């Protein structure tokens, strides 16, 4: 099922755009992994997951509002998406617990450190990415997507998978904000 859905997404994206994917060789086939990407549009999660799914299955952290729509909710649940209540501390904690479980089981998790679409502005990243990397030892793979905010305008979308970085456990909780900011710097240093 996952294969067919992601194949359909790839075809749909290729019909609307020219797509260039680089750096897939940086995605390990096994082991816990956090993919951290910039977020420009609603096309980002399915695009990144669809093209990386040829290497390994991916779970996505997604805002809980997406789970209100029956078709989207069905697909998101089917693929192990983790709902995030961005407006409730308890909801965020619950999402982090589920993300920890997925990573401790050797899964791959796609998240957007800024917590929402940035749309051309830089937002402060959330420290949850550092927490997950620290508690699981999972490396963080920076991913940059270019031009997805124009995905329906027959433009060219470029997705680049960078080189993984790891959280230094010696930093402890005090290093969470700096690590998250460093991940965003890595993402934005990726060239098209």
Short mmCIF file of C-alpha atoms in Angstrom, two decimals:
data_model
loop_
_atom_site.label_atom_id
_atom_site.label_comp_id
_atom_site.label_asym_id
_atom_site.label_seq_id
_atom_site.Cartn_x
_atom_site.Cartn_y
_atom_site.Cartn_z
CA UNK A 1 0.00 0.00 0.00
CA UNK A 2 2.75 2.44 0.99
CA UNK A 3 4.57 1.77 -2.30
CA UNK A 4 1.47 2.54 -4.38
CA UNK A 5 0.60 5.72 -2.51
CA UNK A 6 4.14 7.10 -2.67
CA UNK A 7 4.39 6.15 -6.35
CA UNK A 8 1.15 8.06 -6.99
CA UNK A 9 2.55 11.07 -5.10
CA UNK A 10 5.75 10.97 -7.17
CA UNK A 11 3.77 10.84 -10.42
CA UNK A 12 1.49 13.69 -9.29
CA UNK A 13 4.47 15.86 -8.33
CA UNK A 14 6.29 15.08 -11.57
CA UNK A 15 3.21 15.99 -13.60
CA UNK A 16 3.05 19.41 -11.94
CA UNK A 17 6.77 20.10 -11.65
CA UNK A 18 10.26 19.22 -12.64
CA UNK A 19 11.73 17.33 -9.67
CA UNK A 20 15.40 16.94 -8.85
CA UNK A 21 16.48 14.70 -5.96
CA UNK A 22 20.06 14.70 -4.70
CA UNK A 23 21.87 13.07 -1.80
CA UNK A 24 19.69 9.97 -1.38
CA UNK A 25 22.93 8.05 -0.84
CA UNK A 26 23.14 9.92 2.51
CA UNK A 27 19.97 8.19 3.77
CA UNK A 28 20.96 5.04 5.69
CA UNK A 29 18.82 1.99 4.98
CA UNK A 30 18.61 0.94 8.65
CA UNK A 31 18.78 2.30 12.15
CA UNK A 32 17.07 5.16 13.92
CA UNK A 33 17.18 8.38 11.90
CA UNK A 34 15.68 11.83 12.22
CA UNK A 35 15.20 13.72 8.96
CA UNK A 36 14.98 17.45 9.63
CA UNK A 37 13.76 19.69 6.82
CA UNK A 38 12.82 23.27 6.10
CA UNK A 39 9.10 23.70 5.51
CA UNK A 40 7.75 25.90 2.72
CA UNK A 41 4.44 24.29 1.76
CA UNK A 42 1.99 21.46 2.34
CA UNK A 43 3.74 19.59 -0.48
CA UNK A 44 6.93 19.17 1.58
CA UNK A 45 6.05 16.17 3.79
CA UNK A 46 4.60 13.95 1.03
CA UNK A 47 7.34 14.97 -1.43
CA UNK A 48 10.23 14.24 0.93
CA UNK A 49 8.66 11.02 2.25
CA UNK A 50 7.72 9.76 -1.23
CA UNK A 51 11.19 10.18 -2.69
CA UNK A 52 13.05 8.90 0.39
CA UNK A 53 10.67 5.93 0.71
CA UNK A 54 12.68 4.13 -1.96
CA UNK A 55 15.42 3.82 0.65
CA UNK A 56 13.34 3.15 3.79
CA UNK A 57 9.90 3.68 5.36
CA UNK A 58 9.38 7.08 6.97
CA UNK A 59 6.99 8.33 9.64
CA UNK A 60 6.04 12.00 9.65
CA UNK A 61 5.25 14.30 12.54
CA UNK A 62 2.14 16.18 11.38
CA UNK A 63 -0.04 18.87 12.89
CA UNK A 64 -3.14 17.35 14.49
CA UNK A 65 -5.44 19.50 12.35
CA UNK A 66 -4.62 17.29 9.35
CA UNK A 67 -6.18 14.33 11.15
CA UNK A 68 -9.62 16.00 10.99
CA UNK A 69 -10.05 15.23 7.29
CA UNK A 70 -11.06 11.61 6.76
CA UNK A 71 -8.97 10.85 3.67
CA UNK A 72 -5.87 12.60 5.01
CA UNK A 73 -6.34 11.08 8.47
CA UNK A 74 -6.67 7.59 7.01
CA UNK A 75 -3.47 7.98 4.99
CA UNK A 76 -1.55 9.61 7.82
CA UNK A 77 -2.49 6.89 10.31
CA UNK A 78 -1.80 4.17 7.76
CA UNK A 79 1.76 5.40 7.39
CA UNK A 80 2.46 5.87 11.07
CA UNK A 81 2.22 9.65 11.14
CA UNK A 82 2.39 11.15 14.60
CA UNK A 83 -0.15 13.88 15.36
CA UNK A 84 1.28 16.96 17.05
CA UNK A 85 -0.94 19.35 19.00
CA UNK A 86 1.09 22.52 18.55
CA UNK A 87 -1.20 24.51 20.87
CA UNK A 88 -0.97 22.25 23.92
CA UNK A 89 2.10 21.37 25.94
CA UNK A 90 0.52 18.03 26.83
CA UNK A 91 -0.12 17.30 23.17
CA UNK A 92 3.47 18.09 22.27
CA UNK A 93 4.74 15.81 25.05
CA UNK A 94 2.50 12.99 23.81
CA UNK A 95 3.86 13.42 20.28
CA UNK A 96 7.44 13.35 21.56
CA UNK A 97 6.74 10.10 23.44
CA UNK A 98 5.40 8.48 20.27
CA UNK A 99 8.38 9.79 18.30
CA UNK A 100 10.76 8.31 20.90
CA UNK A 101 9.06 4.92 20.54
CA UNK A 102 9.38 5.03 16.75
CA UNK A 103 13.06 5.96 16.90
CA UNK A 104 13.91 3.44 19.62
CA UNK A 105 12.40 0.80 17.32
CA UNK A 106 14.90 1.80 14.61
CA UNK A 107 12.47 3.95 12.63
CA UNK A 108 12.98 6.99 10.48
CA UNK A 109 11.13 10.14 11.45
CA UNK A 110 10.63 13.23 9.28
CA UNK A 111 10.04 16.46 11.14
CA UNK A 112 10.25 20.18 10.59
CA UNK A 113 12.25 21.78 13.44
CA UNK A 114 10.55 25.17 13.02
CA UNK A 115 7.21 23.51 13.77
CA UNK A 116 5.29 25.11 10.90
CA UNK A 117 5.71 26.43 7.37
CA UNK A 118 8.24 29.26 7.34
CA UNK A 119 7.19 30.80 4.00
CA UNK A 120 10.36 32.77 3.43
CA UNK A 121 10.96 33.84 7.00
CA UNK A 122 13.30 32.25 9.49
CA UNK A 123 11.62 30.88 12.58
CA UNK A 124 13.30 29.74 15.76
CA UNK A 125 13.54 25.94 15.77
CA UNK A 126 11.90 23.94 18.53
CA UNK A 127 14.25 22.05 20.84
CA UNK A 128 12.31 18.78 20.43
CA UNK A 129 14.69 17.66 17.69
CA UNK A 130 17.63 17.86 20.11
CA UNK A 131 15.62 16.03 22.79
CA UNK A 132 14.86 13.18 20.37
CA UNK A 133 18.46 12.97 19.13
CA UNK A 134 19.79 13.04 22.70
CA UNK A 135 17.41 10.43 24.12
CA UNK A 136 17.72 7.98 21.19
CA UNK A 137 21.22 8.59 19.84
CA UNK A 138 19.64 8.90 16.38
CA UNK A 139 21.61 10.94 13.88
CA UNK A 140 19.88 13.95 12.32
CA UNK A 141 19.89 14.17 8.53
CA UNK A 142 19.36 17.72 7.26
CA UNK A 143 17.08 17.98 4.22
CA UNK A 144 16.47 21.11 2.20
CA UNK A 145 13.62 21.55 -0.20
CA UNK A 146 13.64 24.39 -2.71
CA UNK A 147 10.71 26.02 -4.53
CA UNK A 148 7.96 23.79 -3.11
CA UNK A 149 5.89 26.86 -2.26
CA UNK A 150 5.34 27.08 -6.03
CA UNK A 151 4.65 23.37 -6.56
CA UNK A 152 1.45 23.88 -8.54
CA UNK A 153 2.98 26.48 -10.88
CA UNK A 154 4.99 24.10 -13.08
CA UNK A 155 8.24 25.06 -11.36
CA UNK A 156 11.27 23.02 -10.44
CA UNK A 157 11.37 21.47 -6.98
CA UNK A 158 14.75 20.39 -5.67
CA UNK A 159 15.14 18.12 -2.62
CA UNK A 160 18.66 17.67 -1.25
CA UNK A 161 19.50 15.18 1.51
CA UNK A 162 22.59 16.39 3.40
CA UNK A 163 25.07 14.64 5.67
CA UNK A 164 23.92 13.45 9.09
CA UNK A 165 24.99 15.14 12.32
CA UNK A 166 24.82 13.73 15.84
CA UNK A 167 23.95 15.26 19.19
CA UNK A 168 26.87 15.37 21.60
CA UNK A 169 25.47 13.80 24.81
CA UNK A 170 27.98 15.85 26.81
CA UNK A 171 25.93 18.95 25.99
CA UNK A 172 22.95 17.69 27.98
CA UNK A 173 19.68 19.61 28.08
CA UNK A 174 21.51 22.94 28.10
CA UNK A 175 22.65 22.27 24.55
CA UNK A 176 19.19 21.60 23.07
CA UNK A 177 18.56 25.09 21.70
CA UNK A 178 22.06 25.38 20.25
CA UNK A 179 21.82 21.96 18.61
CA UNK A 180 18.42 22.78 17.08
CA UNK A 181 19.79 26.08 15.76
CA UNK A 182 22.83 24.24 14.39
CA UNK A 183 20.59 21.78 12.56
CA UNK A 184 18.73 24.67 10.93
CA UNK A 185 22.08 26.19 9.92
CA UNK A 186 23.03 22.86 8.32
CA UNK A 187 19.71 22.76 6.46
CA UNK A 188 20.07 26.30 5.14
CA UNK A 189 23.72 25.74 4.17
CA UNK A 190 22.64 23.09 1.65
CA UNK A 191 22.89 24.51 -1.86
CA UNK A 192 20.43 23.72 -4.67
#
